[in-house]
Amino acid sequence: MAPFSPLLSARSITKAYAGTPVLKGVDLVIAPGEIHALMGENGAGKSTLIKILAGVTAPDSAEIAVDGRPVSIENTKAAYRLGLRFIHQEFNVVPTLSVAENIFMGRLYPRRAGLFVDWSALNAAAAKALTRLGIDHIDPRLSLGQLSLGDQMLVRISAALLDDARLYVMDEPTAALTREESERLFRVLREIRASGRSVLYVSHRLDEIMALCDRATVLRDGRAIDSGRMAEITHDDLVAMMIGRKVEEAYPPARSNPRAEIVLSVSDLAASGIGPIDLEIAAGEILGIAGLSGAGQAELVKTIFGDMRPTAGSMTLLGAPYRPGSPAAAWARGVAYVPRERRAQGLVMRRPVFENITLAHLHRQSLGGVWLTPGRERAFARNTGQTMRLKSAGPGQPVFELSGGNQQKVVLGRAVAGAPKLLILEEPTRGVDIGARFDIYSILRDLAAQGTAILLVSSDLPELLGMSDRIAILRDGRLDAPIPAAGLGEDDLINLCYGRSAGRKTT
Ligand SMILES: Nc1ncnc2c1ncn2[C@@H]1O[C@H](COP(=O)(O)OP(=O)(O)OP(=O)(O)O)[C@@H](O)[C@H]1O
Ligand SMILES: [Mg+2]
């Protein structure tokens, strides 16, 4: 094969923040008609490199060429004119505008008599853009903020695909998508490749990358490693390139030993969209909840955490009646929650890391008449950061400056720092790199061993199987009786989620 002439070549890219280098001379070369993965641990610099290509962040130095012609990408308009389209990790949408307005943002709206915006034409065009991804359940007239995180992502992807471009850059597009939605996206990405255009793709899901991508560029310690052809390397090779060591086990060995003491007991619980539900979690137990998307996971979690009113039934916490009127009330009873939408529900982005971690623990921290000094507050945050292997400049760094996966670690760190009685986790390792996952799983196992009851809601089947003592299936708002996780496989879980019995193969 003749060497390709690259669609995009970015060479010797360097970037430092406040004197700390992130990229130390990185090369990234993308061929026409390929899906190219950009990989690396949390904080490796993937989003930074992408923002440089997008004209959002200025590099300290860079040599970029498109179709062999040197270019300088000074702003987002320049990137757009070069035929580059971006779906950033952080949202670039306006939640108060409608779906249709978000899709056509920055473009000419259809107008009547050249004057008034033709809203029905705009909505119809938006519906057509969504159809490309096989989406017909999203009303283009709704304001974007009303949609789930996954649906918002589908809208952003539709907008990026609206007009023909050379290169589509997607920073963790599937982090908020269900399996089915991801599959639809992959079909579109393969079409793009078949038409000779290219995709730069970021994900922490290695199976996804191995199935979809032709090559990878791996960032580590500020430098780039070219993976070569994906077809010629293994999963373990990729992990070694990313973190420089082998990961022996994906899950720490189970050693939680559920005790007799019941931490949470739920009976005949009903709320909007769910119920009646019965459920018991023992001290030291990790109970997994599996289900197809929208089976009632969000409602169940919100009801237990006091964010949604039950319409019937009762709950007890450690034997005492439990009916929290608000998340704060639940927290005060020793119930901690890691939400799936960390930006919306989890973090105060402009505030420093230490405040985000300690804010929720101020009460406990200042008990016993000891004044909470800023020094103690920072020390507490520093300890939590170390346990989570947080990559930040220090406890004083504002959270928005952290990489996406490190923001997730702040939310997790805050929840586990208080040694809660009950810990509710929703998609806890979404966006977290493969090395840090193991650490987080170990922390969860430690907590369980100390008696914390953990409710793990996840769409990541290996995670559910690897971490849970028992798993209960949520289907159409009803919860089946939990079954022991040992001996179950992914196929069994999928069958159970669809309402078929485990172990029976469908043809
Ligand atoms: N505006 C900023 N100010 C200071 N430091 C920053 C800023 N933006 C990013 N950084 C730092 O640059 C490093 C790389 O961050 P980046 O977001 O590129 O990582 P990433 O590879 O995308 O990680 P993730 O997988 O977690 O999304 C991190 O250490 C981060 O804290
Ligand atoms: Mg990132």
XYZ file of C-alpha atoms and ligand atoms in Angstrom:
539
model
C 0.000 0.000 0.000
C 1.303 3.453 -0.865
C 1.750 5.703 2.151
C -1.346 7.812 2.556
C -1.336 11.530 2.334
C -2.735 12.520 5.706
C -6.049 14.279 6.042
C -4.773 15.952 9.173
C -1.290 16.092 10.531
C -0.578 17.766 13.862
C 3.077 17.722 14.851
C 5.136 18.862 17.827
C 2.125 20.064 19.750
C 3.055 21.500 23.120
C 0.872 22.967 25.814
C 1.452 23.810 29.471
C -0.973 25.168 32.057
C 0.606 27.508 34.612
C 4.026 26.044 33.879
C 2.884 22.425 34.136
C 3.334 20.704 30.776
C 0.378 18.663 29.514
C 1.506 18.010 25.938
C 5.272 17.817 25.342
C 5.604 17.573 21.587
C 2.779 15.325 20.503
C 2.252 14.040 16.950
C -1.158 13.011 15.645
C -1.622 11.924 12.043
C -5.037 10.997 10.678
C -5.522 9.288 7.327
C -8.552 9.820 5.104
C -11.249 7.199 5.647
C -10.196 6.009 9.075
C -11.622 5.950 12.557
C -8.710 6.943 14.740
C -8.802 6.510 18.505
C -7.252 9.024 20.882
C -6.493 7.285 24.160
C -4.887 7.925 27.524
C -5.563 8.023 31.234
C -7.676 10.702 32.870
C -5.733 13.943 32.614
C -3.431 12.657 29.844
C -4.363 15.620 27.640
C -6.895 14.195 25.160
C -9.437 16.986 25.540
C -6.663 19.567 25.553
C -5.327 18.298 22.215
C -8.830 18.270 20.777
C -9.505 21.832 21.936
C -6.291 22.919 20.214
C -7.484 21.386 16.924
C -10.849 23.079 17.438
C -9.353 26.539 17.890
C -10.726 26.704 21.449
C -7.376 26.502 23.239
C -4.168 28.094 21.970
C -1.165 25.733 21.895
C 2.271 26.879 22.999
C 3.545 25.519 19.709
C 2.078 23.434 16.909
C 2.561 22.504 13.263
C -0.784 21.588 11.798
C -1.531 20.685 8.185
C -4.785 19.715 6.505
C -4.467 17.874 3.185
C -0.761 18.636 3.307
C -1.276 22.393 3.529
C -0.010 24.130 6.683
C -2.802 25.864 8.537
C -3.189 27.844 11.700
C -6.359 27.281 13.670
C -6.836 30.512 15.552
C -10.489 30.189 16.444
C -13.465 27.876 16.091
C -14.507 29.485 12.788
C -11.152 28.597 11.248
C -11.574 24.968 12.331
C -15.080 24.929 10.868
C -13.882 26.301 7.528
C -11.257 23.554 7.372
C -14.057 20.990 7.537
C -13.454 19.921 11.124
C -16.465 19.225 13.390
C -16.297 18.746 17.138
C -18.326 17.167 19.855
C -16.536 18.250 23.005
C -16.609 16.415 26.296
C -18.108 19.417 28.022
C -21.372 20.607 26.668
C -21.451 23.310 24.050
C -25.211 23.734 24.013
C -27.739 26.230 25.300
C -30.182 24.366 27.553
C -32.889 27.019 27.346
C -33.052 26.947 23.539
C -35.024 24.288 21.729
C -33.562 21.112 20.259
C -33.994 22.547 16.747
C -32.337 25.852 17.658
C -29.403 23.984 19.181
C -28.978 21.847 16.068
C -28.950 24.873 13.794
C -27.001 27.128 16.127
C -24.594 29.320 14.194
C -26.264 28.469 10.882
C -28.855 30.289 8.810
C -32.389 29.539 9.944
C -35.007 29.000 7.216
C -37.021 32.188 6.859
C -40.359 33.240 5.456
C -40.190 36.129 2.970
C -36.565 36.441 4.001
C -37.635 37.934 7.306
C -39.348 35.790 9.887
C -37.879 32.534 11.066
C -39.898 29.690 9.580
C -40.222 27.631 12.744
C -42.062 24.713 11.215
C -39.397 24.404 8.502
C -36.703 24.624 11.172
C -38.365 21.932 13.289
C -38.857 19.693 10.267
C -35.193 20.070 9.294
C -34.162 19.230 12.859
C -36.367 16.129 12.856
C -34.700 15.083 9.613
C -31.236 15.564 11.130
C -32.246 13.367 14.067
C -33.588 10.665 11.740
C -30.076 10.186 10.418
C -29.252 8.604 13.776
C -32.538 6.705 13.744
C -34.020 8.983 16.393
C -37.726 9.643 16.377
C -38.446 9.988 20.089
C -37.071 13.526 20.501
C -39.405 16.465 19.874
C -37.369 19.256 18.176
C -39.521 21.876 19.908
C -38.566 20.884 23.463
C -35.913 22.932 25.180
C -32.700 20.988 25.331
C -32.404 21.234 29.110
C -35.525 19.060 29.467
C -33.841 16.089 27.792
C -31.820 13.368 29.461
C -28.040 13.537 29.164
C -28.102 10.752 26.566
C -30.702 12.510 24.433
C -28.767 15.781 24.670
C -25.734 13.927 23.351
C -27.769 12.525 20.449
C -28.861 16.070 19.577
C -25.261 17.305 19.645
C -24.148 14.438 17.439
C -26.941 15.165 14.965
C -25.842 18.788 14.823
C -22.235 17.808 14.101
C -23.357 15.490 11.311
C -25.577 18.114 9.720
C -23.302 19.122 6.906
C -20.512 17.261 5.223
C -17.120 17.663 6.785
C -13.683 16.062 6.489
C -13.086 15.059 10.081
C -15.474 14.499 12.968
C -13.895 14.681 16.399
C -15.849 13.100 19.253
C -14.706 13.325 22.865
C -16.379 10.473 24.795
C -19.645 10.571 22.856
C -20.888 7.264 24.257
C -20.319 8.101 27.938
C -23.978 9.039 28.297
C -25.465 6.703 25.679
C -27.141 3.343 26.057
C -25.865 0.303 24.228
C -28.499 0.629 21.504
C -27.796 4.332 21.020
C -24.064 3.664 20.834
C -24.624 1.002 18.183
C -26.578 3.479 16.081
C -23.780 6.015 16.395
C -21.207 3.380 15.349
C -23.197 2.617 12.214
C -23.065 6.283 11.250
C -19.342 6.464 12.016
C -18.699 3.456 9.770
C -20.674 5.151 6.982
C -18.516 8.223 7.402
C -15.399 6.084 7.092
C -16.735 4.290 4.033
C -17.236 7.650 2.315
C -13.543 8.512 2.773
C -14.010 10.923 5.625
C -12.490 10.412 9.061
C -13.297 10.308 12.740
C -11.126 11.025 15.772
C -12.682 9.146 18.622
C -12.167 9.250 22.397
C -13.523 6.633 24.765
C -12.454 4.836 27.928
C -14.243 1.690 26.756
C -11.558 -0.481 25.251
C -13.895 -3.026 23.710
C -15.576 -0.203 21.827
C -12.258 1.096 20.538
C -11.037 -2.311 19.459
C -14.237 -3.006 17.535
C -14.543 0.393 15.887
C -11.166 2.001 15.349
C -8.456 1.368 12.754
C -5.560 2.855 14.710
C -4.921 4.677 17.955
C -2.732 7.447 19.215
C -2.068 6.942 22.912
C -1.077 9.863 25.141
C 1.123 9.154 28.136
C 3.307 11.512 30.178
C 2.764 14.256 27.630
C 3.945 12.175 24.671
C 2.176 10.264 21.940
C 2.544 6.609 21.023
C 1.272 5.332 17.675
C -0.493 2.023 18.273
C -0.128 0.776 14.714
C -3.044 -1.153 13.214
C -5.692 -2.086 15.758
C -6.172 -5.443 14.083
C -2.619 -6.387 15.033
C -2.651 -5.580 18.753
C -4.396 -6.938 21.800
C -6.423 -5.437 24.584
C -3.471 -5.906 26.953
C -1.107 -4.131 24.527
C -3.406 -1.120 24.543
C -3.636 -1.045 28.322
C 0.142 -1.265 28.605
C 0.560 1.654 26.173
C -1.874 3.725 28.197
C -0.710 3.159 31.740
C 2.737 1.696 31.262
C 2.026 -1.428 33.260
C -0.113 -4.496 33.006
C -3.434 -4.546 34.751
C -3.683 -8.022 36.173
C -7.202 -8.087 37.440
C -10.081 -5.882 36.430
C -11.804 -6.326 39.794
C -10.355 -6.701 43.273
C -11.290 -10.023 44.860
C -14.596 -10.074 46.682
C -14.124 -9.982 50.423
C -17.188 -8.121 51.524
C -19.114 -10.340 53.816
C -22.712 -9.236 54.020
C -23.810 -9.096 57.626
C -27.148 -9.880 59.148
C -27.907 -6.235 59.862
C -30.244 -4.726 57.274
C -29.263 -1.164 56.374
C -32.038 -0.258 53.968
C -35.381 -1.940 53.764
C -37.960 -0.851 51.217
C -41.447 -2.273 51.053
C -44.253 -1.680 48.565
C -42.508 1.515 47.526
C -44.095 3.348 44.624
C -43.340 6.676 42.978
C -43.979 8.177 39.568
C -43.030 5.451 37.072
C -41.946 2.764 39.552
C -43.352 0.299 41.995
C -44.425 -1.476 43.981
C -40.835 -2.285 44.932
C -39.462 -4.440 47.756
C -35.769 -4.359 48.487
C -33.335 -5.064 51.315
C -29.624 -4.318 51.504
C -27.496 -5.674 54.309
C -24.494 -3.994 55.886
C -21.408 -4.849 53.856
C -23.404 -5.876 50.824
C -23.006 -4.598 47.272
C -26.362 -4.923 45.549
C -26.286 -4.377 41.788
C -29.271 -3.081 39.839
C -29.414 -3.981 36.155
C -31.987 -3.027 33.564
C -32.558 -1.601 30.129
C -32.274 2.172 29.993
C -35.350 3.892 31.336
C -36.553 0.887 33.335
C -36.890 3.115 36.404
C -33.296 3.336 37.662
C -33.355 7.143 37.993
C -36.728 7.121 39.762
C -35.712 4.405 42.220
C -32.498 6.180 43.136
C -34.173 9.567 43.468
C -36.880 8.192 45.711
C -34.359 6.590 48.059
C -32.254 9.736 48.080
C -35.164 12.057 48.868
C -35.220 13.779 45.502
C -38.593 12.329 44.535
C -41.687 11.770 46.686
C -42.896 8.217 47.145
C -46.616 7.826 46.495
C -46.926 4.643 48.523
C -44.952 2.240 50.664
C -42.346 2.688 53.347
C -38.606 2.563 53.974
C -36.462 1.977 57.021
C -32.799 2.822 57.535
C -31.031 0.698 60.153
C -34.421 -0.217 61.555
C -35.718 3.341 61.966
C -38.392 4.875 59.726
C -36.805 6.609 56.751
C -38.648 9.076 54.576
C -36.206 11.826 53.547
C -37.891 14.997 52.370
C -34.784 16.153 50.494
C -31.311 14.953 49.459
C -29.896 16.997 52.357
C -32.091 15.069 54.786
C -30.908 11.762 53.287
C -27.294 12.889 53.511
C -27.768 13.857 57.165
C -28.907 10.275 57.864
C -25.687 8.877 56.388
C -26.898 8.200 52.865
C -24.482 9.294 50.125
C -25.201 9.492 46.438
C -23.040 9.632 43.311
C -25.257 10.951 40.520
C -24.867 10.040 36.874
C -25.013 13.676 35.753
C -22.084 15.038 37.674
C -22.100 18.469 36.095
C -25.769 19.086 36.657
C -26.096 17.559 40.109
C -22.684 16.984 41.502
C -20.239 19.838 41.356
C -19.814 23.560 41.830
C -17.525 24.006 38.849
C -16.019 27.411 39.689
C -15.118 26.439 43.272
C -11.912 24.716 44.345
C -11.568 20.969 44.685
C -11.367 21.081 48.497
C -14.656 22.953 48.818
C -16.407 20.519 46.531
C -15.199 17.615 48.642
C -15.720 19.073 52.112
C -18.870 21.136 51.601
C -21.098 18.179 52.286
C -19.103 17.100 55.335
C -18.816 20.441 57.149
C -21.296 19.383 59.760
C -19.464 16.203 60.645
C -16.034 17.786 60.339
C -16.745 20.524 62.867
C -18.363 18.239 65.409
C -16.788 17.941 68.832
C -16.256 21.672 69.185
C -13.231 21.691 66.899
C -13.386 24.620 64.548
C -13.024 23.718 60.948
C -10.002 25.669 59.760
C -9.162 26.085 56.081
C -6.037 24.046 56.818
C -8.033 21.097 58.135
C -10.449 21.420 55.263
C -7.627 21.210 52.747
C -5.982 18.317 54.557
C -9.253 16.404 54.473
C -9.569 17.090 50.747
C -5.938 16.180 50.142
C -6.412 12.799 51.821
C -9.506 12.129 49.776
C -7.677 13.166 46.616
C -4.838 10.765 47.391
C -7.177 7.853 47.960
C -8.875 8.583 44.648
C -5.557 9.204 42.850
C -6.913 12.546 41.801
C -4.801 14.316 39.196
C -4.987 18.002 40.035
C -2.642 20.899 40.764
C -3.807 20.769 44.393
C -6.887 21.204 46.574
C -7.183 24.873 45.606
C -7.650 24.238 41.880
C -11.128 25.071 40.582
C -12.986 21.949 39.505
C -13.644 23.171 35.951
C -9.901 22.986 35.294
C -9.823 19.253 36.026
C -10.139 16.670 33.275
C -13.556 14.986 32.945
C -12.545 11.761 34.648
C -10.924 13.624 37.519
C -14.128 15.589 38.076
C -15.894 12.262 38.431
C -13.313 11.255 41.051
C -14.127 14.401 43.066
C -17.804 13.434 43.165
C -16.914 9.888 44.207
C -14.365 11.068 46.751
C -16.886 13.304 48.432
C -19.408 10.492 48.697
C -17.032 7.928 50.176
C -15.191 10.387 52.449
C -17.954 10.393 55.028
C -17.988 6.581 55.418
C -21.714 6.516 54.639
C -24.145 3.899 55.973
C -25.680 3.565 52.545
C -23.908 4.537 49.342
C -25.943 4.878 46.163
C -23.875 4.825 42.980
C -25.170 5.528 39.505
C -22.691 4.714 36.711
C -19.762 5.428 39.072
C -16.895 4.765 36.660
C -18.305 6.423 33.564
C -15.479 8.405 31.967
C -12.927 6.980 34.416
C -9.819 5.372 32.929
C -9.056 1.717 33.271
C -6.256 2.160 35.817
C -8.298 4.379 38.129
C -11.278 2.059 37.899
C -9.436 -0.625 39.805
C -8.611 1.861 42.569
C -12.215 2.939 42.805
C -13.422 -0.643 42.944
C -10.920 -1.331 45.730
C -12.214 1.650 47.703
C -15.772 0.378 47.313
C -14.747 -3.064 48.530
C -13.039 -1.494 51.562
C -16.159 0.482 52.385
C -18.295 -2.624 52.126
C -15.876 -4.505 54.368
C -16.358 -1.737 56.943
C -20.123 -2.240 56.815
C -21.365 0.266 54.239
C -24.292 -1.018 52.188
C -23.813 -0.176 48.515
C -26.502 0.114 45.874
C -24.764 -0.036 42.481
C -26.844 1.043 39.499
C -24.893 0.491 36.303
C -25.333 -0.250 32.633
C -21.807 -1.663 32.534
C -22.516 -5.393 32.775
C -18.946 -6.558 33.543
C -18.840 -3.974 36.336
C -22.109 -5.241 37.808
C -20.948 -8.845 37.595
C -17.476 -8.077 38.927
C -18.575 -6.000 41.899
C -22.011 -7.118 43.095
C -22.798 -9.744 45.701
C -26.345 -9.964 44.368
C -28.020 -8.424 41.344
C -31.651 -7.411 40.961
C -33.227 -6.687 37.595
C -35.360 -3.606 37.155
C -37.941 -3.956 34.409
C -40.728 -1.476 33.647
C -40.469 -0.017 37.123
C -40.629 -3.379 38.925
C -37.722 -5.033 40.700
C -37.188 -8.790 40.585
C -35.893 -10.633 43.633
C -32.076 -10.339 43.722
C -29.989 -13.310 42.644
C -26.380 -14.085 43.546
C -23.963 -12.601 40.997
C -21.558 -15.524 41.191
C -22.049 -17.821 38.230
C -23.969 -15.281 36.137
C -22.629 -14.152 32.761
C -23.293 -11.105 30.603
C -25.659 -13.071 28.382
C -27.679 -14.129 31.400
C -28.017 -10.529 32.521
C -29.077 -9.342 29.081
C -31.681 -12.084 28.880
C -32.977 -11.210 32.329
C -33.193 -7.520 31.413
C -35.338 -8.438 28.427
C -37.518 -10.603 30.647
C -36.203 -13.964 29.452
C -34.902 -16.493 31.912
C -31.172 -16.716 32.438
C -29.142 -19.379 30.719
C -31.530 -19.838 27.830
C -29.966 -18.874 24.541
C -32.209 -17.085 22.120
C -31.792 -17.534 18.438
N -8.089 25.433 31.952
C -7.177 24.679 32.576
N -6.372 25.196 33.519
C -5.444 24.449 34.149
N -5.236 23.142 33.909
C -6.008 22.554 32.985
C -7.013 23.287 32.274
N -7.609 22.433 31.414
C -7.009 21.238 31.583
N -6.045 21.306 32.527
C -5.182 20.204 32.962
O -4.605 19.569 31.831
C -4.494 18.171 32.039
C -5.113 17.425 30.854
O -6.517 17.582 30.888
P -7.466 16.992 29.757
O -8.824 17.509 30.048
O -6.895 17.295 28.426
O -7.371 15.428 30.068
P -8.115 14.214 29.327
O -7.071 13.337 28.727
O -9.171 14.728 28.431
O -8.746 13.416 30.582
P -10.206 12.702 30.776
O -10.076 11.311 30.285
O -10.362 12.689 32.289
O -11.234 13.524 30.103
C -5.175 17.878 33.374
O -4.190 17.686 34.354
C -5.990 19.126 33.653
O -6.127 19.359 35.026
Mg -11.202 14.681 28.497
